[in-house]
CSV table of C-alpha atoms in Angstrom, one decimal:
chain,number,residue,atom,x,y,z
A,19,MET,CA,6.1,2.1,4.8
A,20,GLY,CA,4.6,3.0,1.4
A,21,TRP,CA,7.9,3.3,-0.5
A,22,TYR,CA,9.3,0.2,1.1
A,23,SER,CA,6.3,-1.8,0.0
A,24,LEU,CA,7.9,-1.8,-3.4
A,25,ALA,CA,10.8,-3.9,-2.1
A,26,ASP,CA,9.1,-7.1,-3.3
A,27,MET,CA,9.5,-5.8,-6.9
A,28,GLY,CA,5.9,-6.8,-7.7
A,29,ILE,CA,6.5,-10.5,-7.0
A,30,GLY,CA,3.4,-10.6,-4.7
A,31,SER,CA,1.0,-9.4,-7.4
A,32,SER,CA,2.6,-11.4,-10.1
A,33,LEU,CA,2.5,-14.6,-8.0
A,34,GLN,CA,-1.1,-14.0,-7.1
A,35,ASN,CA,-2.2,-13.8,-10.7
A,36,HIS,CA,-0.1,-16.8,-11.7
A,37,ILE,CA,-1.6,-18.9,-8.9
A,38,SER,CA,-5.1,-17.9,-9.9
A,39,GLU,CA,-4.3,-19.0,-13.5
A,40,LYS,CA,-2.9,-22.3,-12.3
A,41,ARG,CA,-5.9,-22.9,-10.0
A,42,ALA,CA,-8.3,-22.2,-12.9
A,43,ASN,CA,-6.5,-24.9,-15.0
A,44,GLY,CA,-6.2,-27.3,-12.1
A,45,GLU,CA,-2.4,-27.2,-12.1
A,46,GLN,CA,0.1,-27.3,-9.3
A,47,TYR,CA,1.9,-24.1,-8.3
A,48,ASP,CA,4.4,-25.1,-5.6
A,49,GLN,CA,7.3,-24.3,-7.9
A,50,LEU,CA,6.0,-20.7,-8.3
A,51,ILE,CA,6.0,-20.2,-4.5
A,52,ALA,CA,9.5,-21.6,-4.3
A,53,SER,CA,10.7,-19.3,-7.1
A,54,SER,CA,9.1,-16.3,-5.4
A,55,ALA,CA,11.1,-17.2,-2.3
A,56,LEU,CA,14.4,-17.2,-4.3
A,57,LEU,CA,13.6,-13.9,-5.8
A,58,GLY,CA,12.5,-12.5,-2.5
A,59,LEU,CA,15.8,-13.5,-0.8
A,60,LEU,CA,17.8,-11.7,-3.6
A,61,TYR,CA,15.6,-8.6,-3.2
A,62,VAL,CA,16.1,-8.5,0.6
A,63,ILE,CA,19.9,-8.6,0.2
A,64,PHE,CA,19.9,-6.0,-2.5
A,65,PHE,CA,17.6,-3.5,-0.8
A,66,ILE,CA,19.3,-3.8,2.6
A,67,VAL,CA,22.7,-3.0,1.0
A,68,VAL,CA,21.1,0.0,-0.7
A,69,LEU,CA,19.4,1.1,2.6
A,70,VAL,CA,22.6,1.0,4.6
A,71,VAL,CA,24.6,2.8,1.9
A,72,SER,CA,22.1,5.6,1.5
A,73,SER,CA,20.8,5.9,5.0
A,74,GLY,CA,22.9,8.8,6.0
A,75,MET,CA,21.8,11.0,3.1
A,76,LEU,CA,18.1,9.9,3.0
A,77,GLY,CA,17.8,10.0,6.8
A,78,SER,CA,19.0,13.6,6.8
A,79,VAL,CA,16.6,14.6,4.0
A,80,VAL,CA,13.5,12.9,5.3
A,81,LEU,CA,14.1,14.0,9.0
A,82,ARG,CA,15.4,17.4,8.1
A,83,LYS,CA,12.9,19.3,10.2
A,84,PHE,CA,13.7,17.2,13.3
A,85,ASP,CA,16.6,19.2,14.5
A,86,PHE,CA,16.6,17.5,17.9
A,87,PHE,CA,18.0,14.3,16.3
A,88,SER,CA,21.7,14.1,15.6
A,89,TYR,CA,23.0,12.9,12.2
A,90,GLU,CA,23.8,9.4,13.6
A,91,GLN,CA,20.3,9.2,15.3
A,92,LYS,CA,18.6,10.0,12.0
A,93,ARG,CA,20.7,7.4,10.2
A,94,SER,CA,20.1,4.7,12.7
A,95,TYR,CA,16.4,5.3,13.0
A,96,PHE,CA,16.1,5.3,9.2
A,97,VAL,CA,18.0,2.0,8.9
A,98,VAL,CA,15.9,0.3,11.7
A,99,PHE,CA,12.6,1.4,10.1
A,100,GLY,CA,13.8,0.6,6.6
A,101,PHE,CA,14.9,-2.9,7.6
A,102,MET,CA,11.6,-3.8,9.2
A,103,SER,CA,9.7,-2.3,6.2
A,104,ILE,CA,11.7,-4.3,3.7
A,105,ALA,CA,11.0,-7.5,5.7
A,106,ALA,CA,7.3,-6.6,5.8
A,107,SER,CA,7.2,-6.1,2.1
A,108,ILE,CA,8.8,-9.4,1.3
A,109,GLY,CA,6.8,-11.2,4.0
A,110,GLY,CA,3.7,-9.7,2.5
A,111,ILE,CA,3.9,-12.2,-0.4
A,112,SER,CA,2.4,-14.6,2.1
A,113,TYR,CA,-0.8,-12.6,2.0
A,114,ARG,CA,-1.0,-12.8,-1.7
A,115,ILE,CA,-0.6,-16.5,-1.6
A,116,TRP,CA,-3.5,-16.8,0.9
A,117,PHE,CA,-5.7,-14.5,-1.2
A,118,ALA,CA,-5.0,-16.5,-4.4
A,119,GLU,CA,-5.9,-19.7,-2.5
A,120,GLN,CA,-9.2,-18.1,-1.4
A,121,LYS,CA,-7.9,-18.0,2.2
A,122,GLY,CA,-8.4,-14.3,2.7
A,123,TYR,CA,-9.4,-14.8,6.4
A,124,LEU,CA,-5.7,-15.7,7.1
A,125,ALA,CA,-4.4,-12.7,5.1
A,126,ASN,CA,-6.7,-10.4,7.2
A,127,LEU,CA,-6.2,-12.1,10.5
A,128,THR,CA,-2.4,-12.0,10.5
A,129,PRO,CA,-2.0,-8.2,10.1
A,130,ALA,CA,-4.8,-7.7,12.6
A,131,ILE,CA,-2.9,-9.7,15.2
A,132,ALA,CA,0.3,-7.9,14.3
A,133,SER,CA,-1.5,-4.5,14.8
A,134,VAL,CA,-2.8,-5.6,18.2
A,135,VAL,CA,0.6,-6.8,19.3
A,136,SER,CA,2.2,-3.6,18.1
A,137,PHE,CA,-0.3,-1.5,20.0
A,138,LEU,CA,0.3,-3.4,23.2
A,139,LEU,CA,4.1,-3.1,22.8
A,140,VAL,CA,3.9,0.6,22.0
A,141,VAL,CA,1.9,1.1,25.2
A,142,ALA,CA,4.4,-0.9,27.2
A,143,VAL,CA,7.3,1.1,25.8
A,144,SER,CA,5.5,4.5,26.3
A,145,ILE,CA,5.1,3.8,30.0
A,146,SER,CA,8.6,2.5,30.5
A,147,THR,CA,11.6,4.5,31.5
A,148,ARG,CA,14.0,2.8,29.1
A,149,ALA,CA,16.6,5.0,27.5
A,150,HIS,CA,16.5,5.5,23.7
A,151,SER,CA,12.7,5.1,23.8
A,152,LEU,CA,12.2,6.1,20.2
A,153,PHE,CA,14.4,3.2,19.1
A,154,TRP,CA,12.3,0.8,21.1
A,155,MET,CA,9.1,2.5,20.0
A,156,LEU,CA,10.1,1.8,16.4
A,157,LEU,CA,10.7,-1.8,17.2
A,158,ALA,CA,7.5,-2.1,19.1
A,159,GLY,CA,5.4,-0.3,16.4
A,160,PHE,CA,6.7,-2.0,13.3
A,161,GLY,CA,8.5,-5.2,14.5
A,162,PRO,CA,5.4,-7.4,14.7
A,163,ILE,CA,4.1,-6.0,11.4
A,164,ALA,CA,7.4,-7.2,9.8
A,165,LEU,CA,7.9,-10.4,11.8
A,166,LEU,CA,4.5,-12.1,11.4
A,167,PRO,CA,4.1,-12.0,7.6
A,168,THR,CA,7.8,-12.9,7.2
A,169,THR,CA,7.4,-16.0,9.4
A,170,ALA,CA,4.2,-16.9,7.5
A,171,PHE,CA,6.0,-16.7,4.2
A,172,ILE,CA,8.9,-18.9,5.5
A,173,LEU,CA,6.4,-21.5,6.7
A,174,GLN,CA,4.6,-21.5,3.4
A,175,VAL,CA,7.8,-22.0,1.5
A,176,ALA,CA,9.1,-24.7,3.8
A,177,GLY,CA,5.8,-26.6,3.8
A,178,ARG,CA,5.6,-26.8,0.0
A,179,ALA,CA,9.1,-26.5,-1.5
A,180,ARG,CA,11.0,-29.5,-0.2
A,181,GLU,CA,11.4,-30.8,-3.7
A,182,THR,CA,10.9,-27.6,-5.7
A,183,PHE,CA,13.4,-25.2,-4.2
A,184,ARG,CA,15.5,-24.9,-7.3
A,185,PHE,CA,16.1,-22.4,-10.1
A,186,ASP,CA,13.9,-23.0,-13.1
A,187,ALA,CA,14.1,-20.3,-15.7
A,188,ALA,CA,10.8,-21.3,-17.2
A,189,VAL,CA,9.1,-20.5,-13.9
A,190,VAL,CA,11.3,-17.7,-12.5
A,191,LEU,CA,11.4,-15.5,-15.6
A,192,PRO,CA,7.6,-15.1,-16.2
A,193,LEU,CA,7.2,-14.5,-12.5
A,194,PHE,CA,10.0,-11.9,-12.6
A,195,VAL,CA,8.9,-10.1,-15.8
A,196,ARG,CA,5.2,-9.8,-14.8
A,197,GLY,CA,6.4,-8.7,-11.3
A,198,LEU,CA,8.6,-6.0,-12.9
A,199,LYS,CA,5.6,-4.6,-14.7
A,200,PHE,CA,3.6,-4.4,-11.4
A,201,TRP,CA,6.7,-2.9,-9.7
A,202,LEU,CA,7.0,-0.2,-12.4
A,203,VAL,CA,3.3,0.7,-11.9
A,204,GLY,CA,3.9,0.7,-8.1
A,205,VAL,CA,6.9,3.1,-8.5
A,206,LEU,CA,4.8,5.5,-10.6
A,207,ALA,CA,1.9,5.2,-8.1
A,208,ALA,CA,4.3,6.0,-5.2
A,209,GLY,CA,5.1,9.3,-7.0
A,210,VAL,CA,1.4,10.1,-6.3
A,211,LEU,CA,0.7,8.5,-3.0
A,212,GLN,CA,4.0,8.7,-1.2
A,213,ILE,CA,5.2,12.1,-2.1
A,214,ASP,CA,3.2,13.9,0.5
A,215,TYR,CA,5.6,13.4,3.4
A,216,LEU,CA,8.6,14.5,1.2
A,217,VAL,CA,6.8,17.7,0.4
A,218,MET,CA,5.8,18.3,4.0
A,219,SER,CA,9.3,17.7,5.2
A,220,GLN,CA,10.5,20.6,3.1
A,221,PHE,CA,7.7,23.1,3.6
A,222,LEU,CA,5.8,22.4,6.9
A,223,GLN,CA,6.6,22.5,10.5
A,224,PRO,CA,6.9,19.3,12.6
A,225,ARG,CA,3.6,20.0,14.4
A,226,ASP,CA,1.7,20.3,11.0
A,227,ILE,CA,3.3,17.0,10.0
A,228,VAL,CA,2.1,15.3,13.2
A,229,THR,CA,-1.4,16.6,12.7
A,230,TYR,CA,-1.5,15.3,9.1
A,231,ASN,CA,0.1,12.0,10.2
A,232,LEU,CA,-2.5,11.4,13.0
A,233,SER,CA,-5.4,12.1,10.7
A,234,SER,CA,-3.9,10.0,7.9
A,235,LYS,CA,-3.5,7.0,10.3
A,236,ILE,CA,-7.1,7.1,11.2
A,237,PHE,CA,-8.3,7.1,7.6
A,238,LEU,CA,-5.7,4.5,6.7
A,239,LEU,CA,-7.3,2.2,9.3
A,240,LEU,CA,-10.6,2.7,7.5
A,241,PHE,CA,-9.1,2.2,4.1
A,242,PHE,CA,-7.2,-0.9,5.3
A,243,VAL,CA,-10.6,-2.5,5.7
A,244,TYR,CA,-11.5,-1.6,2.2
A,245,SER,CA,-8.1,-2.5,0.8
A,246,SER,CA,-8.5,-6.0,2.3
A,247,LEU,CA,-11.8,-6.4,0.5
A,248,LEU,CA,-10.2,-5.3,-2.8
A,249,THR,CA,-7.4,-7.7,-2.3
A,250,ALA,CA,-9.8,-10.5,-1.5
A,251,ILE,CA,-11.9,-9.9,-4.7
A,252,TRP,CA,-8.8,-9.6,-6.9
A,253,PRO,CA,-8.6,-13.4,-7.5
A,254,VAL,CA,-12.4,-13.5,-7.9
A,255,CYS,CA,-12.1,-10.9,-10.6
A,256,ALA,CA,-9.2,-12.8,-12.2
A,257,GLU,CA,-11.3,-16.0,-12.4
A,258,ALA,CA,-14.4,-14.1,-13.7
A,259,SER,CA,-12.3,-12.4,-16.3
A,260,ALA,CA,-10.8,-15.7,-17.4
A,261,ALA,CA,-14.3,-17.2,-17.7
A,262,ALA,CA,-15.5,-14.0,-19.5
A,263,ASP,CA,-18.2,-13.7,-16.8
A,264,TRP,CA,-18.4,-9.9,-17.0
A,265,ASP,CA,-21.7,-9.6,-15.2
A,266,THR,CA,-20.3,-11.2,-12.1
A,267,LEU,CA,-17.2,-9.1,-12.3
A,268,LEU,CA,-19.1,-5.8,-12.6
A,269,ARG,CA,-21.5,-6.9,-9.8
A,270,HIS,CA,-18.5,-7.2,-7.5
A,271,VAL,CA,-17.2,-3.8,-8.6
A,272,TRP,CA,-20.4,-1.9,-7.9
A,273,LYS,CA,-21.0,-3.7,-4.6
A,274,SER,CA,-17.5,-2.9,-3.5
A,275,ILE,CA,-17.8,0.7,-4.4
A,276,ALA,CA,-21.1,1.1,-2.5
A,277,PHE,CA,-19.5,-0.5,0.6
A,278,GLY,CA,-16.4,1.7,0.3
A,279,PHE,CA,-18.5,4.9,0.0
A,280,VAL,CA,-20.6,4.0,3.1
A,281,LEU,CA,-17.4,3.1,5.1
A,282,VAL,CA,-15.6,6.3,4.3
A,283,LEU,CA,-18.6,8.6,4.8
A,284,LEU,CA,-19.4,7.0,8.2
A,285,GLY,CA,-15.8,7.1,9.2
A,286,THR,CA,-15.5,10.7,8.3
A,287,ALA,CA,-18.6,11.6,10.3
A,288,VAL,CA,-17.5,9.7,13.4
A,289,PHE,CA,-14.1,11.3,13.2
A,290,ILE,CA,-15.6,14.8,13.0
A,291,LEU,CA,-18.0,14.2,15.9
A,292,PHE,CA,-15.4,12.6,18.2
A,293,ARG,CA,-12.2,14.1,16.9
A,294,HIS,CA,-11.1,15.6,20.2
A,295,GLN,CA,-11.5,12.3,22.0
A,296,ILE,CA,-9.8,10.3,19.2
A,297,ILE,CA,-6.8,12.6,19.0
A,298,ALA,CA,-6.5,12.7,22.8
A,299,ALA,CA,-6.4,8.9,22.9
A,300,LEU,CA,-3.7,8.8,20.2
A,301,SER,CA,-1.6,11.7,21.5
A,302,PRO,CA,-2.3,11.9,25.3
A,303,LYS,CA,0.8,13.9,26.1
A,304,GLU,CA,0.3,16.7,23.5
A,305,ILE,CA,-2.7,18.8,22.6
A,306,ILE,CA,-3.3,18.6,18.9
A,307,ASP,CA,-6.2,20.3,17.1
A,308,VAL,CA,-7.3,18.6,13.9
A,309,PRO,CA,-9.5,21.1,11.8
A,310,VAL,CA,-12.8,19.8,10.5
A,311,GLY,CA,-11.8,21.1,7.0
A,312,LEU,CA,-8.8,18.8,7.0
A,313,ILE,CA,-10.9,15.8,8.0
A,314,MET,CA,-13.4,16.6,5.2
A,315,LEU,CA,-10.6,16.8,2.7
A,316,PHE,CA,-9.3,13.4,3.8
A,317,GLY,CA,-12.9,12.1,3.4
A,318,LEU,CA,-13.2,13.4,-0.1
A,319,TYR,CA,-9.7,12.0,-1.0
A,320,TYR,CA,-10.6,8.5,0.2
A,321,LEU,CA,-13.9,8.5,-1.6
A,322,LEU,CA,-11.9,9.1,-4.8
A,323,ARG,CA,-9.6,6.4,-3.8
A,324,VAL,CA,-12.5,3.9,-3.4
A,325,TRP,CA,-13.7,4.7,-6.9
A,326,CYS,CA,-10.3,4.6,-8.6
A,327,ASP,CA,-8.8,1.7,-6.7
A,328,THR,CA,-11.8,-0.6,-7.3
A,329,PHE,CA,-11.6,-0.2,-11.1
A,330,SER,CA,-7.8,-0.5,-10.9
A,331,ILE,CA,-8.1,-3.9,-9.3
A,332,VAL,CA,-10.1,-5.1,-12.3
A,333,LEU,CA,-7.3,-4.1,-14.7
A,334,GLN,CA,-4.6,-5.6,-12.4
A,335,SER,CA,-6.5,-8.9,-12.1
A,336,MET,CA,-6.3,-9.0,-15.9
A,337,SER,CA,-2.6,-8.1,-15.7
A,338,TYR,CA,-3.5,-5.3,-18.1
A,339,LEU,CA,-1.1,-2.6,-16.8
A,340,ARG,CA,-0.4,-0.4,-19.8
A,341,PRO,CA,-3.0,2.3,-18.9
A,342,PHE,CA,-1.3,2.8,-15.5
A,343,ALA,CA,2.1,3.5,-17.3
A,344,ILE,CA,0.4,6.1,-19.4
A,345,TYR,CA,-1.7,8.1,-16.9
A,346,ILE,CA,0.2,7.8,-13.6
A,347,PRO,CA,3.3,9.9,-14.7
A,348,ILE,CA,0.9,12.6,-15.7
A,349,GLN,CA,-0.9,12.3,-12.4
A,350,ALA,CA,2.3,12.3,-10.4
A,351,ALA,CA,3.5,15.5,-12.2
A,352,LEU,CA,0.2,17.2,-11.5
A,353,ASN,CA,0.3,16.1,-7.9
A,354,ILE,CA,3.9,17.2,-7.1
A,355,THR,CA,3.4,20.5,-9.0
A,356,VAL,CA,0.2,21.5,-7.2
A,357,GLN,CA,1.5,20.4,-3.8
A,358,ILE,CA,4.7,22.4,-4.1
A,359,LEU,CA,2.8,25.5,-5.4
A,360,ILE,CA,0.0,25.6,-2.8
A,361,THR,CA,1.4,24.0,0.3
A,362,LYS,CA,3.2,27.2,1.4
A,363,GLY,CA,-0.1,29.1,1.2
A,364,PHE,CA,-2.6,26.5,2.3
A,365,GLY,CA,-0.4,24.6,4.7
A,366,VAL,CA,-1.3,21.0,5.4
A,367,ASN,CA,-4.5,21.3,3.5
A,368,GLY,CA,-2.5,22.0,0.3
A,369,VAL,CA,-1.1,18.5,0.4
A,370,LEU,CA,-4.5,16.9,0.2
A,371,ILE,CA,-5.8,19.5,-2.4
A,372,GLY,CA,-2.9,18.5,-4.6
A,373,LEU,CA,-3.8,14.8,-4.3
A,374,ILE,CA,-7.5,15.5,-4.9
A,375,ILE,CA,-6.9,17.6,-8.0
A,376,SER,CA,-4.5,15.0,-9.5
A,377,TYR,CA,-7.1,12.3,-9.0
A,378,ILE,CA,-10.0,14.2,-10.5
A,379,LEU,CA,-8.0,15.2,-13.6
A,380,THR,CA,-6.7,11.6,-14.3
A,381,PRO,CA,-7.8,8.2,-12.8
A,382,VAL,CA,-11.3,9.2,-11.7
A,383,TRP,CA,-12.5,9.1,-15.3
A,384,ILE,CA,-9.6,7.3,-17.2
A,385,VAL,CA,-9.6,4.0,-15.2
A,386,PRO,CA,-13.4,3.3,-15.4
A,387,TRP,CA,-13.4,4.2,-19.1
A,388,VAL,CA,-10.6,1.8,-19.8
A,389,VAL,CA,-12.3,-1.0,-17.9
A,390,CYS,CA,-15.6,-0.5,-19.7
A,391,ARG,CA,-13.9,-0.3,-23.0
A,392,ARG,CA,-11.9,-3.5,-22.5
A,393,ILE,CA,-15.0,-5.4,-21.3
A,394,ARG,CA,-16.9,-4.2,-24.4
A,395,LEU,CA,-14.1,-5.2,-26.7
A,396,LYS,CA,-13.9,-8.7,-25.2
A,397,ARG,CA,-17.7,-9.1,-25.4
A,398,GLU,CA,-17.6,-8.1,-29.1
A,399,ILE,CA,-14.7,-10.6,-29.8
A,400,ALA,CA,-16.6,-13.4,-27.9
A,401,GLY,CA,-19.8,-12.6,-29.9
A,402,GLY,CA,-17.9,-13.0,-33.1
């Protein structure tokens, strides 16, 4: 769902920062929420049209190795998954509203409930004898993840926008422009984070892709916990930045990094020790062996993600996005080049090696340097 998360065109991040600014000044922001709903509706219509028109071509490319699916099956599965992913992206704006309002518990509880419901539905479908089980598996696995945040967003808009649901250029345009900047950064980042499956679909066998996917899902679960923490401290960093309280901001940064490192290291160790049991639980009908080396590469990759993403949140909370536009294209080019060159020889490990190399050569040192430089400059300006 990574690429589809861009379907909100950056409105979620833009809205969150705008709400934080309004709250800091004691101003109302209902019109902002109503405007985000108007933009979200336009984006839903646009991307669904694009999805339907391009589904035949993209479905065939992405599912090229899955020869047991017909052309129509690939197209229909791609559309179903895409529709739910677009809905989840637009509905995810509700999480941003909650985080900006310091109600992170709701933003964490809702996807947790959706995940539990999805799991129960997947289990129910897996033991049923219903025809076209893959179609129902998609609905079971991703339907609640799309439905719950979308419902929450609709309720948020309906509860606040009875008198503000109108087009106001003075509100919509700043929301749109800042959102577009976040979206462009997201597109560039997707070239780094979401290219792995495209590369694998061209060079690896389905079994290798399944092995990578299962391992990735386990680490994504770990990183979801950390990402939730980062999203929760985003508005805190925004308020600290606005108040020029740099000590508080940096304290949050270092505490978050320490927590993330411990989380990833413990998770990696547990996965290595109990990998056979974990994989058997996730894939009971097929024997899949996940090498320890692959798990360790995932662990190293997510340690780098903890470091980079934490400092990136600081820049995003300031709406200072120019550094991303400079270094991410370089990182994406490095990542794609290395992955294509070594995936044939190193197999599934080559995908992660490409990611790790691209991170070490670019954001691992660039993003912390930019954050420290910007804070130093602001302190010098404040000191006169």
